[in-house]
Each structure stands twice: as C-alpha cells, then as structure tokens.
XYZ file of C-alpha atoms in Angstrom:
647
model
C -24.082 24.251 -72.561
C -21.025 23.034 -70.707
C -21.025 25.555 -67.836
C -21.435 23.999 -64.387
C -23.984 25.497 -61.961
C -23.834 22.970 -59.093
C -20.690 21.880 -57.271
C -20.236 19.081 -54.701
C -18.732 19.919 -51.339
C -15.976 17.966 -49.608
C -18.367 16.416 -47.083
C -20.570 15.023 -49.867
C -17.677 13.527 -51.794
C -16.186 11.888 -48.702
C -19.379 10.726 -46.970
C -21.345 9.589 -50.013
C -21.693 5.868 -50.640
C -19.455 6.232 -53.681
C -16.840 8.123 -51.671
C -16.857 5.453 -48.989
C -16.539 2.673 -51.586
C -13.588 4.442 -53.210
C -11.896 4.808 -49.832
C -12.433 1.109 -49.157
C -10.534 0.132 -52.326
C -7.866 2.824 -51.869
C -8.739 5.102 -54.814
C -9.166 8.852 -54.255
C -9.885 10.130 -57.776
C -13.323 9.374 -59.240
C -12.054 9.324 -62.836
C -9.370 6.818 -61.856
C -12.055 4.706 -60.164
C -14.127 4.720 -63.353
C -11.132 3.640 -65.414
C -10.461 0.798 -62.993
C -14.142 -0.218 -63.108
C -14.010 -0.776 -66.891
C -10.458 -2.060 -67.180
C -11.573 -5.001 -65.021
C -15.375 -5.221 -65.001
C -15.294 -8.504 -63.086
C -13.336 -6.866 -60.271
C -15.745 -3.936 -60.156
C -18.987 -5.913 -59.985
C -17.492 -8.301 -57.468
C -16.534 -5.294 -55.331
C -20.063 -3.878 -55.620
C -21.659 -7.179 -54.647
C -19.484 -7.424 -51.554
C -20.004 -3.798 -50.541
C -23.789 -4.189 -50.803
C -23.510 -7.114 -48.373
C -25.525 -9.511 -50.511
C -26.388 -12.990 -49.231
C -25.602 -16.147 -51.207
C -27.100 -19.570 -50.505
C -24.114 -20.986 -52.369
C -21.006 -18.860 -53.102
C -20.217 -18.126 -56.728
C -17.004 -19.502 -58.195
C -16.317 -16.737 -60.704
C -17.695 -13.224 -61.173
C -17.732 -13.209 -65.002
C -17.642 -15.866 -67.696
C -17.563 -14.798 -71.378
C -16.681 -18.205 -72.824
C -19.931 -18.163 -74.872
C -19.193 -14.660 -76.181
C -19.891 -11.198 -74.790
C -23.598 -11.170 -75.798
C -24.083 -14.259 -73.622
C -21.932 -13.293 -70.637
C -22.699 -15.111 -67.357
C -22.314 -13.429 -63.972
C -21.607 -14.900 -60.523
C -21.093 -18.344 -62.009
C -22.421 -21.295 -59.964
C -23.727 -18.970 -57.246
C -27.152 -19.525 -55.679
C -28.983 -16.241 -55.048
C -32.662 -15.428 -54.438
C -33.606 -11.784 -54.755
C -36.461 -12.073 -52.225
C -33.965 -13.142 -49.537
C -31.726 -10.195 -50.359
C -34.607 -7.745 -50.438
C -36.196 -8.876 -47.166
C -34.736 -11.763 -45.136
C -31.318 -10.280 -44.532
C -32.873 -7.152 -43.025
C -35.484 -9.091 -41.040
C -32.850 -11.416 -39.613
C -31.085 -8.406 -38.088
C -32.928 -6.971 -35.029
C -31.513 -3.527 -35.781
C -33.159 -3.315 -39.225
C -36.319 -5.454 -39.184
C -38.511 -2.541 -38.014
C -37.206 -0.122 -40.638
C -39.825 1.352 -42.928
C -39.719 -0.491 -46.246
C -42.744 0.849 -48.115
C -45.101 3.821 -47.922
C -48.205 3.902 -50.099
C -50.465 6.870 -50.734
C -53.632 6.570 -52.778
C -55.139 9.114 -55.113
C -57.701 9.820 -52.361
C -55.022 10.483 -49.729
C -55.210 7.092 -47.973
C -51.805 6.110 -46.537
C -50.400 2.690 -45.597
C -46.946 1.871 -44.254
C -45.035 -1.416 -44.119
C -41.905 -2.247 -42.146
C -39.432 -4.769 -43.528
C -40.820 -7.406 -41.163
C -44.434 -6.660 -42.107
C -43.584 -6.794 -45.799
C -41.649 -10.049 -45.314
C -44.601 -11.617 -43.454
C -47.050 -10.724 -46.213
C -44.698 -11.877 -48.981
C -44.341 -15.258 -47.231
C -48.121 -15.670 -46.986
C -48.702 -14.805 -50.650
C -45.803 -17.034 -51.745
C -47.373 -19.984 -49.910
C -50.725 -19.165 -51.469
C -49.204 -19.176 -54.946
C -47.592 -22.527 -54.256
C -50.954 -23.923 -53.126
C -52.398 -22.565 -56.368
C -49.924 -24.727 -58.274
C -47.337 -22.101 -59.224
C -43.928 -23.780 -59.391
C -40.358 -22.758 -60.129
C -40.058 -21.327 -63.631
C -43.802 -20.671 -64.088
C -44.760 -17.182 -65.269
C -47.109 -14.930 -63.314
C -48.332 -11.694 -64.901
C -48.953 -8.715 -62.604
C -51.481 -6.185 -63.925
C -51.964 -3.941 -60.905
C -52.018 -0.244 -60.097
C -49.374 1.355 -57.892
C -50.418 -0.417 -54.703
C -48.411 -2.321 -52.086
C -49.781 -5.629 -53.401
C -47.816 -4.998 -56.593
C -44.516 -5.142 -54.701
C -45.685 -8.050 -52.535
C -46.647 -10.071 -55.615
C -43.288 -9.456 -57.306
C -41.329 -10.607 -54.262
C -43.618 -13.585 -53.597
C -43.271 -14.848 -57.167
C -39.490 -14.484 -57.019
C -39.384 -16.213 -53.624
C -40.766 -19.466 -55.011
C -38.523 -19.313 -58.085
C -41.276 -18.353 -60.515
C -41.027 -15.461 -62.997
C -43.187 -12.334 -62.930
C -44.181 -10.084 -65.818
C -45.206 -6.555 -64.778
C -47.860 -4.909 -66.992
C -48.540 -1.169 -67.177
C -51.708 -0.355 -65.214
C -53.074 1.750 -68.070
C -52.943 -1.023 -70.671
C -56.055 -2.164 -72.466
C -56.964 -5.826 -72.916
C -55.044 -6.435 -76.148
C -51.742 -5.105 -74.753
C -52.094 -7.298 -71.660
C -53.064 -10.313 -73.789
C -49.943 -9.955 -75.947
C -47.793 -10.222 -72.819
C -49.820 -13.092 -71.361
C -49.557 -15.104 -74.540
C -45.903 -14.386 -75.209
C -44.815 -15.274 -71.662
C -47.339 -18.136 -71.449
C -48.416 -16.871 -68.037
C -50.087 -19.405 -65.745
C -51.627 -16.854 -63.350
C -52.699 -13.219 -63.694
C -52.824 -10.953 -60.644
C -55.024 -7.908 -61.189
C -57.357 -5.505 -59.336
C -60.975 -4.424 -59.499
C -59.701 -0.953 -60.391
C -57.981 2.139 -59.055
C -58.440 5.871 -58.697
C -56.983 8.457 -61.058
C -57.790 12.134 -60.623
C -60.682 11.179 -58.365
C -62.308 8.885 -60.914
C -62.599 5.100 -60.986
C -60.508 3.287 -63.575
C -61.771 -0.271 -64.137
C -59.192 -3.068 -64.476
C -60.956 -6.393 -63.936
C -63.052 -6.040 -67.069
C -59.938 -5.452 -69.206
C -58.174 -8.317 -67.439
C -61.027 -10.692 -68.272
C -60.898 -9.740 -71.954
C -57.140 -10.329 -71.967
C -57.438 -13.717 -70.273
C -60.130 -14.781 -72.731
C -57.466 -14.374 -75.449
C -54.750 -16.182 -73.462
C -55.216 -19.947 -73.118
C -52.233 -20.436 -70.785
C -53.863 -18.495 -67.908
C -55.486 -20.854 -65.389
C -56.300 -18.555 -62.473
C -56.941 -14.826 -61.932
C -56.199 -13.294 -58.531
C -58.072 -10.062 -57.786
C -56.981 -7.329 -55.381
C -60.065 -5.465 -54.141
C -58.593 -1.968 -54.191
C -61.984 -0.243 -54.510
C -64.491 -2.898 -53.419
C -66.547 -2.177 -56.536
C -68.897 -4.675 -58.152
C -67.064 -6.639 -60.826
C -67.783 -9.605 -63.106
C -66.505 -12.923 -61.721
C -65.729 -16.319 -63.212
C -64.801 -19.734 -61.837
C -61.110 -19.017 -62.429
C -61.157 -15.980 -60.103
C -59.713 -15.846 -56.601
C -59.626 -12.859 -54.265
C -56.237 -11.720 -52.949
C -57.454 -12.266 -49.397
C -58.218 -15.910 -50.271
C -54.719 -16.320 -51.718
C -53.098 -15.259 -48.439
C -52.115 -18.551 -46.841
C -53.191 -19.119 -43.246
C -49.814 -20.736 -42.611
C -47.789 -17.971 -40.990
C -44.569 -20.003 -40.846
C -41.680 -18.581 -42.889
C -41.375 -20.073 -46.341
C -37.837 -21.056 -47.264
C -36.990 -19.320 -50.523
C -36.456 -21.519 -53.538
C -32.791 -22.263 -54.270
C -32.406 -20.204 -57.427
C -29.252 -19.918 -59.482
C -27.746 -16.467 -60.025
C -28.685 -16.818 -63.704
C -32.265 -18.035 -63.157
C -34.902 -15.655 -64.597
C -37.086 -13.808 -62.097
C -38.662 -11.144 -64.354
C -39.709 -10.696 -67.969
C -40.390 -7.026 -68.615
C -41.571 -5.941 -72.026
C -40.328 -2.955 -73.946
C -42.092 -1.669 -77.046
C -40.554 -2.007 -80.481
C -41.022 0.153 -83.547
C -42.258 -2.904 -85.413
C -43.482 -6.344 -84.466
C -44.472 -7.560 -81.052
C -43.020 -6.084 -77.824
C -39.635 -7.439 -76.738
C -39.681 -9.532 -73.572
C -36.392 -8.693 -71.861
C -35.315 -11.533 -69.558
C -33.750 -10.559 -66.215
C -32.148 -12.853 -63.658
C -31.931 -12.939 -59.855
C -28.316 -11.723 -59.665
C -28.670 -9.261 -62.547
C -31.305 -6.527 -62.618
C -31.557 -6.168 -58.808
C -27.791 -5.756 -58.354
C -27.507 -3.217 -61.184
C -30.489 -1.267 -59.774
C -29.048 -1.281 -56.262
C -25.612 -0.251 -57.520
C -27.015 2.681 -59.518
C -29.218 3.787 -56.620
C -26.425 3.523 -54.037
C -23.314 4.734 -55.874
C -25.016 6.829 -58.534
C -27.958 8.497 -56.778
C -26.364 8.186 -53.309
C -29.325 6.377 -51.741
C -28.266 5.652 -48.159
C -29.526 4.629 -44.718
C -32.693 6.477 -43.691
C -33.467 7.755 -47.195
C -36.881 7.686 -48.895
C -37.011 7.247 -52.682
C -40.048 8.263 -54.710
C -40.004 7.917 -58.490
C -43.072 8.984 -60.461
C -43.547 5.812 -62.503
C -45.565 2.627 -62.988
C -44.494 -0.962 -62.299
C -44.944 -1.726 -65.994
C -42.001 0.574 -66.766
C -38.437 -0.307 -65.886
C -38.161 2.404 -63.227
C -40.911 0.756 -61.164
C -39.026 -2.501 -60.476
C -35.821 -0.438 -60.367
C -37.247 1.534 -57.439
C -38.365 -1.662 -55.676
C -34.994 -3.406 -55.850
C -32.935 -0.234 -55.603
C -34.483 0.475 -52.205
C -34.940 -3.023 -50.782
C -31.417 -4.206 -51.637
C -30.019 -1.087 -49.941
C -32.288 -1.295 -46.886
C -33.996 2.027 -47.605
C -37.628 3.118 -48.108
C -39.780 3.438 -51.249
C -42.887 5.572 -51.699
C -45.607 4.335 -54.058
C -48.212 6.812 -55.275
C -51.433 5.894 -57.067
C -52.324 9.360 -58.326
C -51.063 12.229 -60.469
C -48.683 15.036 -59.435
C -51.187 17.909 -59.779
C -54.441 16.438 -58.409
C -56.493 17.587 -56.567
C -54.234 20.654 -56.507
C -51.040 21.621 -58.353
C -48.997 21.166 -55.157
C -49.826 17.457 -54.717
C -46.297 16.326 -55.596
C -44.671 18.828 -53.222
C -47.104 17.818 -50.486
C -46.098 14.166 -50.944
C -42.421 15.071 -50.664
C -43.027 17.118 -47.508
C -45.399 14.666 -45.796
C -43.307 11.546 -46.308
C -39.847 13.067 -45.976
C -38.792 12.162 -49.508
C -35.035 12.522 -49.916
C -34.706 11.289 -53.511
C -37.338 12.395 -56.030
C -37.442 10.980 -59.562
C -39.522 12.724 -62.212
C -39.426 13.408 -65.932
C -38.934 16.746 -67.714
C -42.540 16.383 -68.912
C -43.802 16.359 -65.309
C -41.713 19.441 -64.546
C -43.098 21.291 -67.568
C -46.635 20.399 -66.505
C -46.048 21.766 -62.978
C -44.258 24.868 -64.243
C -47.387 26.115 -65.966
C -49.146 26.386 -62.572
C -46.466 28.781 -61.351
C -44.007 28.748 -58.418
C -46.655 29.967 -55.950
C -47.669 26.333 -55.360
C -44.267 25.774 -53.776
C -44.866 28.432 -51.153
C -45.197 27.100 -47.637
C -43.927 23.651 -48.572
C -40.964 22.426 -46.532
C -38.769 20.428 -48.884
C -35.639 20.460 -46.734
C -35.374 16.650 -46.736
C -34.756 16.582 -50.498
C -31.153 15.645 -51.282
C -31.276 14.536 -54.935
C -33.576 14.927 -57.926
C -33.561 12.061 -60.435
C -34.607 12.246 -64.061
C -34.820 9.755 -66.904
C -36.849 8.868 -69.980
C -36.201 11.865 -72.230
C -33.670 14.672 -72.798
C -33.988 17.919 -70.850
C -34.269 21.366 -72.318
C -32.905 24.306 -70.307
C -36.054 26.059 -69.016
C -37.622 23.177 -67.013
C -34.157 22.050 -65.814
C -33.453 25.531 -64.469
C -36.941 25.786 -62.932
C -36.504 22.527 -61.021
C -32.966 23.404 -59.945
C -33.638 27.017 -58.957
C -37.305 27.252 -57.916
C -37.769 23.833 -56.308
C -34.264 22.852 -55.265
C -33.111 26.411 -54.457
C -29.825 25.649 -56.249
C -29.044 23.256 -53.390
C -30.351 19.941 -54.732
C -28.437 18.339 -57.644
C -30.306 16.868 -60.617
C -29.115 13.310 -61.222
C -29.645 12.891 -64.947
C -29.896 9.184 -65.772
C -30.234 7.348 -69.079
C -30.224 3.664 -69.924
C -33.033 1.266 -70.631
C -35.151 -1.743 -69.809
C -32.577 -4.001 -71.436
C -29.815 -2.435 -69.315
C -31.502 -2.807 -65.878
C -30.676 0.821 -65.233
C -28.263 3.421 -66.485
C -25.553 3.790 -69.114
C -24.934 7.511 -68.623
C -25.544 9.601 -65.511
C -24.640 12.692 -63.600
C -21.851 11.974 -61.110
C -22.644 13.634 -57.766
C -18.931 13.894 -57.013
C -18.481 16.215 -60.005
C -19.826 19.653 -61.038
C -23.128 19.553 -62.929
C -24.067 21.574 -66.012
C -27.731 22.017 -67.020
C -29.254 19.149 -69.034
C -25.962 17.242 -69.082
C -24.494 13.910 -68.043
C -21.064 13.601 -66.447
C -20.469 10.544 -68.609
C -20.669 6.742 -68.325
C -21.712 5.064 -65.103
C -19.258 2.965 -63.148
C -18.727 -0.460 -64.682
C -20.178 0.648 -68.038
C -17.507 0.666 -70.769
C -19.183 3.256 -72.983
C -18.021 4.910 -76.192
C -19.336 7.223 -78.926
C -18.603 6.035 -82.452
C -19.095 7.040 -86.060
C -20.693 4.979 -88.838
C -17.556 2.800 -89.043
C -17.536 2.089 -85.296
C -14.528 4.316 -84.603
C -14.388 6.492 -81.475
C -15.217 10.180 -81.946
C -15.512 13.296 -79.761
C -16.907 16.756 -80.448
C -19.616 15.556 -82.831
C -22.782 13.504 -82.650
C -22.228 9.748 -82.724
C -23.730 6.403 -81.793
C -23.716 5.302 -78.146
C -22.168 1.846 -77.715
C -21.050 -0.408 -74.849
C -17.861 -2.411 -75.349
C -17.971 -4.834 -72.394
C -20.709 -6.768 -70.567
C -22.222 -5.527 -67.316
C -24.335 -6.923 -64.506
C -27.993 -6.544 -65.430
C -27.753 -6.890 -69.210
C -30.812 -8.704 -70.452
C -30.299 -12.429 -70.899
C -31.825 -12.378 -74.388
C -35.474 -11.749 -75.314
C -37.998 -14.293 -74.114
C -37.924 -17.215 -76.569
C -36.284 -15.042 -79.245
C -32.491 -15.091 -79.008
C -32.062 -14.306 -82.718
C -33.953 -11.036 -82.348
C -31.833 -10.140 -79.323
C -28.612 -10.595 -81.276
C -29.964 -8.724 -84.328
C -31.167 -5.814 -82.223
C -27.977 -5.042 -80.299
C -24.970 -7.063 -81.478
C -24.955 -7.381 -85.274
C -23.755 -3.921 -86.335
C -20.312 -4.070 -84.713
C -18.814 -7.377 -83.484
C -19.180 -7.874 -79.703
C -20.326 -4.257 -79.248
C -23.759 -3.327 -77.855
C -25.354 -0.600 -80.010
C -27.945 1.066 -77.818
C -29.779 3.312 -80.270
C -28.982 6.745 -78.791
C -27.160 9.619 -80.470
C -24.725 11.292 -78.097
C -22.322 14.230 -78.200
C -19.370 14.744 -75.860
C -18.386 18.401 -75.578
C -14.825 19.595 -75.087
C -15.677 20.575 -71.493
C -16.314 16.859 -70.856
C -20.111 16.990 -70.470
C -22.188 14.447 -72.378
C -25.538 15.155 -74.056
C -28.078 12.782 -75.588
C -29.498 14.337 -78.737
C -32.136 11.675 -79.436
C -32.763 8.095 -80.466
C -30.972 6.811 -83.568
C -34.293 6.145 -85.253
C -35.449 9.679 -84.334
C -32.356 11.417 -85.709
C -32.708 13.803 -88.631
C -30.207 14.221 -91.469
C -30.900 17.521 -93.198
C -28.731 18.498 -96.172
C -26.089 16.055 -94.971
C -26.052 17.314 -91.367
C -27.130 14.892 -88.648
C -28.927 16.373 -85.646
C -31.128 15.125 -82.853
C -34.711 16.324 -82.486
C -33.883 17.637 -79.005
C -31.702 20.363 -80.554
C -34.665 21.925 -82.381
C -37.098 21.192 -79.541
C -34.937 23.011 -76.993
C -34.956 26.125 -79.165
C -38.728 25.989 -79.597
C -39.472 25.628 -75.879
C -37.203 28.591 -75.172
C -39.812 30.724 -76.968
C -42.145 32.358 -74.418
C -45.268 31.054 -76.182
C -44.262 27.369 -76.240
C -44.902 24.812 -73.499
C -43.755 21.612 -75.264
C -42.401 20.607 -78.645
C -41.535 17.503 -80.658
C -39.666 17.243 -83.944
C -39.653 14.535 -86.599
C -37.895 14.175 -89.935
C -39.778 13.473 -93.173
C -38.408 12.757 -96.658
C -37.591 15.723 -98.890
C -36.501 15.658 -102.529
C -33.992 18.498 -102.168
C -32.526 18.077 -98.655
C -33.061 14.359 -98.193
C -35.010 15.100 -95.032
C -36.674 18.121 -93.434
C -37.872 18.851 -89.920
C -41.566 18.954 -89.042
C -42.349 20.417 -85.616
C -45.344 19.913 -83.343
C -45.875 22.508 -80.642
C -48.095 22.701 -77.564
C -48.667 26.344 -76.727
C -48.971 27.755 -73.224
C -52.586 28.038 -71.997
C -52.921 31.804 -72.568
C -51.497 31.810 -76.122
C -53.648 31.830 -79.270
C -52.841 29.680 -82.319
C -52.219 32.655 -84.602
C -50.764 32.154 -88.082
C -48.297 34.943 -87.330
C -46.967 32.918 -84.402
C -46.354 29.942 -86.678
C -44.154 32.070 -88.917
C -42.425 33.597 -85.905
C -41.479 30.167 -84.571
C -40.082 29.115 -87.945
C -37.932 32.255 -88.044
C -36.953 31.700 -84.384
C -35.501 28.264 -85.158
C -33.955 29.407 -88.437
C -32.113 32.264 -86.733
C -30.654 29.985 -84.084
C -30.014 26.796 -86.092
C -29.253 28.304 -89.471
C -31.474 28.791 -92.483
C -30.636 25.352 -93.928
C -31.989 23.636 -90.804
C -35.168 25.676 -90.521
C -38.245 23.395 -90.199
C -40.628 23.094 -93.110
C -43.662 23.711 -90.916
C -44.802 24.063 -87.304
C -48.108 22.406 -86.356
C -50.036 23.406 -83.234
C -51.463 20.454 -81.260
C -53.268 20.107 -77.925
C -50.804 17.503 -76.635
C -48.015 15.207 -77.767
C -48.195 11.390 -77.836
C -46.608 10.122 -74.606
C -46.267 7.202 -72.281
C -47.664 7.676 -68.775
C -44.178 8.344 -67.429
C -43.860 11.260 -69.813
C -41.714 9.948 -72.676
C -42.640 11.518 -76.019
C -43.139 8.820 -78.677
C -41.655 10.467 -81.763
C -41.829 7.260 -83.815
C -45.599 7.227 -83.240
C -45.802 10.910 -84.160
C -43.888 10.294 -87.375
C -45.899 7.222 -88.327
C -49.207 9.041 -87.808
C -48.014 12.052 -89.792
C -46.845 9.871 -92.695
C -49.870 7.540 -92.377
C -47.612 4.537 -91.718
C -47.817 1.571 -89.361
C -46.737 2.825 -85.919
C -45.930 -0.636 -84.563
C -46.690 -1.396 -80.919
C -48.881 1.337 -79.381
C -49.552 -0.383 -76.048
C -47.461 2.109 -74.069
C -49.259 5.150 -75.506
C -51.136 7.060 -72.815
C -53.189 9.341 -75.087
C -53.974 7.678 -78.456
C -56.630 10.289 -79.303
C -53.893 12.810 -80.175
C -52.987 10.789 -83.273
C -56.204 11.899 -84.978
C -55.061 15.504 -84.670
C -51.607 14.602 -85.992
C -53.087 12.819 -89.017
C -55.253 15.864 -89.644
C -52.094 17.986 -89.704
C -50.652 15.601 -92.286
C -53.662 15.994 -94.577
C -53.205 19.759 -94.518
C -49.419 19.799 -94.891
C-alpha cells in the first residue's frame, strides 16, 4: 500500500478540465486549490457553477446561506433554476451543440438506439405535456419503475421540467419494495414497463407494478412503456407511453423552479426501519454530479460515459446529470457484462467509443474468472478513465483492471460518497500519482476529516470519516422526516456530518476506506475494517470473493467470521478451510485470526455489486436484517443461516 503505479503527464494536468479551471482562477498547485475550495466553500461552488456555464431564469443573490444552521444550509439563494433547461435547452439553443449525441442505448439483445440533444429535448417536451394533461402539477411525485431504457431518462427530465418530483425505483425490485416507495412519497403516477430482457430471458415488471399500486392509494394512473410488446394485465388506470406522448410538438416552457425546489426523492436502504427518502433539489444533486464528473473524472467534450448501474441507484441519475450538464454522451445498457459472452462489456466499450467506464470491483472479479483471452482483439484505445465506487478494492482485481485491461495507461478513478451526498466525498485525483486501491483524498469543496471517538482529528490510524462544512448536493433532509435526518448524520458531533465510513490516511498521503462504521470489527480492543481481512483472503489462489463480519465473543469481545466464494475449479475441502485460517493468522497476527471460514456459492449483493455485510451478519445471527429491497440474490441467505446452525 502507498506505492504509486500511475503518474499523470504534463499534458493531462494542463489540459484537463480541472487544470483549465485552476488556470482560470490563477492557482497552479492542486493542493493549494483544494485548500482554497474548503476555506471558502461558497467561493468554490460559485466558481464551479460559473465554469459549467449554467443557465438561471433568475440570478441567485447569494451562493450559501447557513443562517438556519449547517444541517439546513441553502445554496444559490433566491435563484430560479430548472435542471431540465440546463440538461437540454442550453445545448439545443446553440446550433453548434444541438446535434451532439446525448444518449446511446443498447438492449440485452443487441438492439441500439441513439438520441441527439435535440431529439431528446423534443421527446422530453412531448412527455412533459402529456404528464401535464394527465394532471401532474408542480410538486406532485411521479415514481419511475423502469429498466435501463431511454424512456427512463426522458421521464426523469420531463417530470423535472414541469416542476414535479420523480422517485427512481430499482428495476429488480419486487412489489413490496416499490409499494414502500410509492406510499412514502405519496406518488400520484407510476411509470413502468411490460418487462425487460436479462441474460436473454424476459423479466416481467407490469405484474409487480400492479401489485405495488394495489397497496398504494395515492397512485391514480400507471403509464406503461412497451419494451417487449408482451401480453400484460391491464386496468382502467393504465395508459401506454405512446398515448402519453402529447401531439403538441410546440416547446413547453419549463416551470419556474427555485434552486431549492425538490426534483428527486431517491431512497437509500437503512439497517432498520423503512428506507430513507433523500430529498434532492434542482440546483443541488445535478451540480454536484456535473462537478464530480467534470473536475474529478475529467469528463469533457466528445466523451462517452458508461457506468454499469441502475437508475434506482445513485450512480444512475449521477450519470444522467453528469453527462447532460457537461454536454457529453451517456451509454445505457439493459444487460449484464458477460452475456451472451464474457467479452460483452469490452465489446460495448469498443463499439460505442466509451471513454469513461464505471464498474465495481465485483464486476471486475466476475470478468477475471473468464481469463484475459476475452480481451484479445478488442480495441479499447478510446478508454481514458476507469471509474469505481460502491465497495473497497482489494489488490488483485485492481491490478487486473489496471494492467490487463488498461495496459497501465488508463487511471482508475476511485470514488466514494453516497446517495445523501449526490456524489463523492473521497476520490482519486487525476492530477496526482495513483496507488492501487487508494484515494488521493477529499474531493474539491468537501471539507473532510478523520476523527477519533472524541471527534478529534487523527492520522495514521483508522478513524471516522466526517465532513465539517456544507456542500452543494447535500440532501435537503429525508422526505417528511427531518428528525431522522438530523439523528442520522448530525447528532454525534455538533454541526459535523458523520458519514459512517472508517478511513485510514497513510503517511504517504494515500487514503483508504476500511469499511462501514456498522461493519467494523473490534477484536481484543483492536478496531479493523472487514476489507483488511477480505483482501488477504482474496489474495489466496483458491479464493474468488470474501466477506467478513464480526460476532460477539466472550473472551475477545468480538471475533471475525469469514464467508468465501471459491474459484470454479476449487473443491470445498476441509483442509482448505484450515489453510485459509492459517493464511489470515500469519498475515494479520494470531489474535486477529478468524474463528471460522464458511464456503458459500455467492455473497449477498445489490445489483451494482455492493456486498451487504449487515444482511450477512443478520442472517448468520438470525436477527432482523432491516430493509432487504436492494438485495439482488435473497436465496443466499438460506445458505448463510445454514452455516450459522453448524457454527
């Protein structure tokens, strides 16, 4: 750890969007620029807004107002700003940009559609008019339960255009998970599809949508996108997407929305209780996403961004607004990265000229097992940056992506934040050397610290990640639950956001996330993140994936329990179990050796690859796991509970 393997060249540092912004404000050193960005956060976000060339219906009077306290900071005070105008109209109004490619879609079956900014703007206007005719007004909530299709993006922008609020729902949710979000947001309309394709098979959606609506009295109409044209049940409340498209082709003037008006409620799962509805505003989430994409990931003119995600996860809307507010191109993909062949992802990158590719360590591990031969013959020269978020790296997949795929040429932009953040807290800085699995440190405008149990700054040991000042994009409370918002983030230390990550800053200056606070183990008085043990396990030649939890122990307070997915050609021998225990003990120390290693077929994950350790722990201890709506593979919990019985 701590040894750099990728180094920026002078051309990159000078010609990058960050380099150009620094030159504009007369700062040549990136560390000095960071210090300036947090010594005066109002100055920084005002500078970003101006550099992005955003359009205001009414100019703001003040960048930042904290008169109600830091948890309730207001940005771009008294400004009128509609995100749909900034995503589309300002490009369409310019003859030099209206024919740029805005969106590429590829289906699981290989079908491809492309939309220019003008074409996307035209369709958004027609759907916005249709929603108005349906009775959707400013402030109404519209839930979007769609697969990764162009209509998903169109619906989001159309809802925002008329001043309503959309709630994106993960396409893999069952009826109950969708119903929870419909009821909590009191959605007036649900937009769904007849189904979609996944690994060549039909996945039904309309039937689940109907069950959800039956449990949600606020929903008046259901709009159905006919992705597959399959036979589906219909009711009097249903309306086809093609019927919603207004015949009036005249441009629809966007609603005059305040900078602080909500445009999106996106839910994030909690360990207990109902999911948290994070409220995001027109001049919040989109500006933070665009800033991170432009000055963090260096997304620039002519670039194509593809992030393996779903619109129900934060990175889906992040991709939409990160591209459209920077005038670049997004790629949406309905399918999976290894179907029908293990080179599907690399084929997508080659075919569509992807320059910025976002994927999780889990996806990389899954592709690694097929071998590097699937990269042969693929021309990936357009790739400039890899992006990664959602979970910590371990060295082997990081090195495989960097060396085998990127040929040591393409940097890995490690990125960590959250749904409540609208993007990143920590990231790799592409103007600095990069060490495997690391972060360079806090992102611009994010006043980040690592503290001990008393809230005092520490370095060289694991501590709690906190944010000391407000930032553009911070959630404006939870939907109809401001008390829970304050309890969750602001009660531990006065006016300090406690994010819930354990972080260590090494003496070389590289930052590492060791796990979530609620995942952290404390064995014989020593605190360590599960990623520390997991990285050692996956370094063993027999291990494909690993997850670690802590369980109570009378002698040590807590002990580690490990779950391991073996590589396909490895047998679950008892001797191997003992070997893995010794392997960790030799590297971590005998006191930190796990109590047991369990072999499992797979680990509980979300569709975007995040391992749900809290779910693993709850199943193992036979406790309530809280909200399971984001779990992609609930069947694995039976195997975990079986391990618990035999422990």
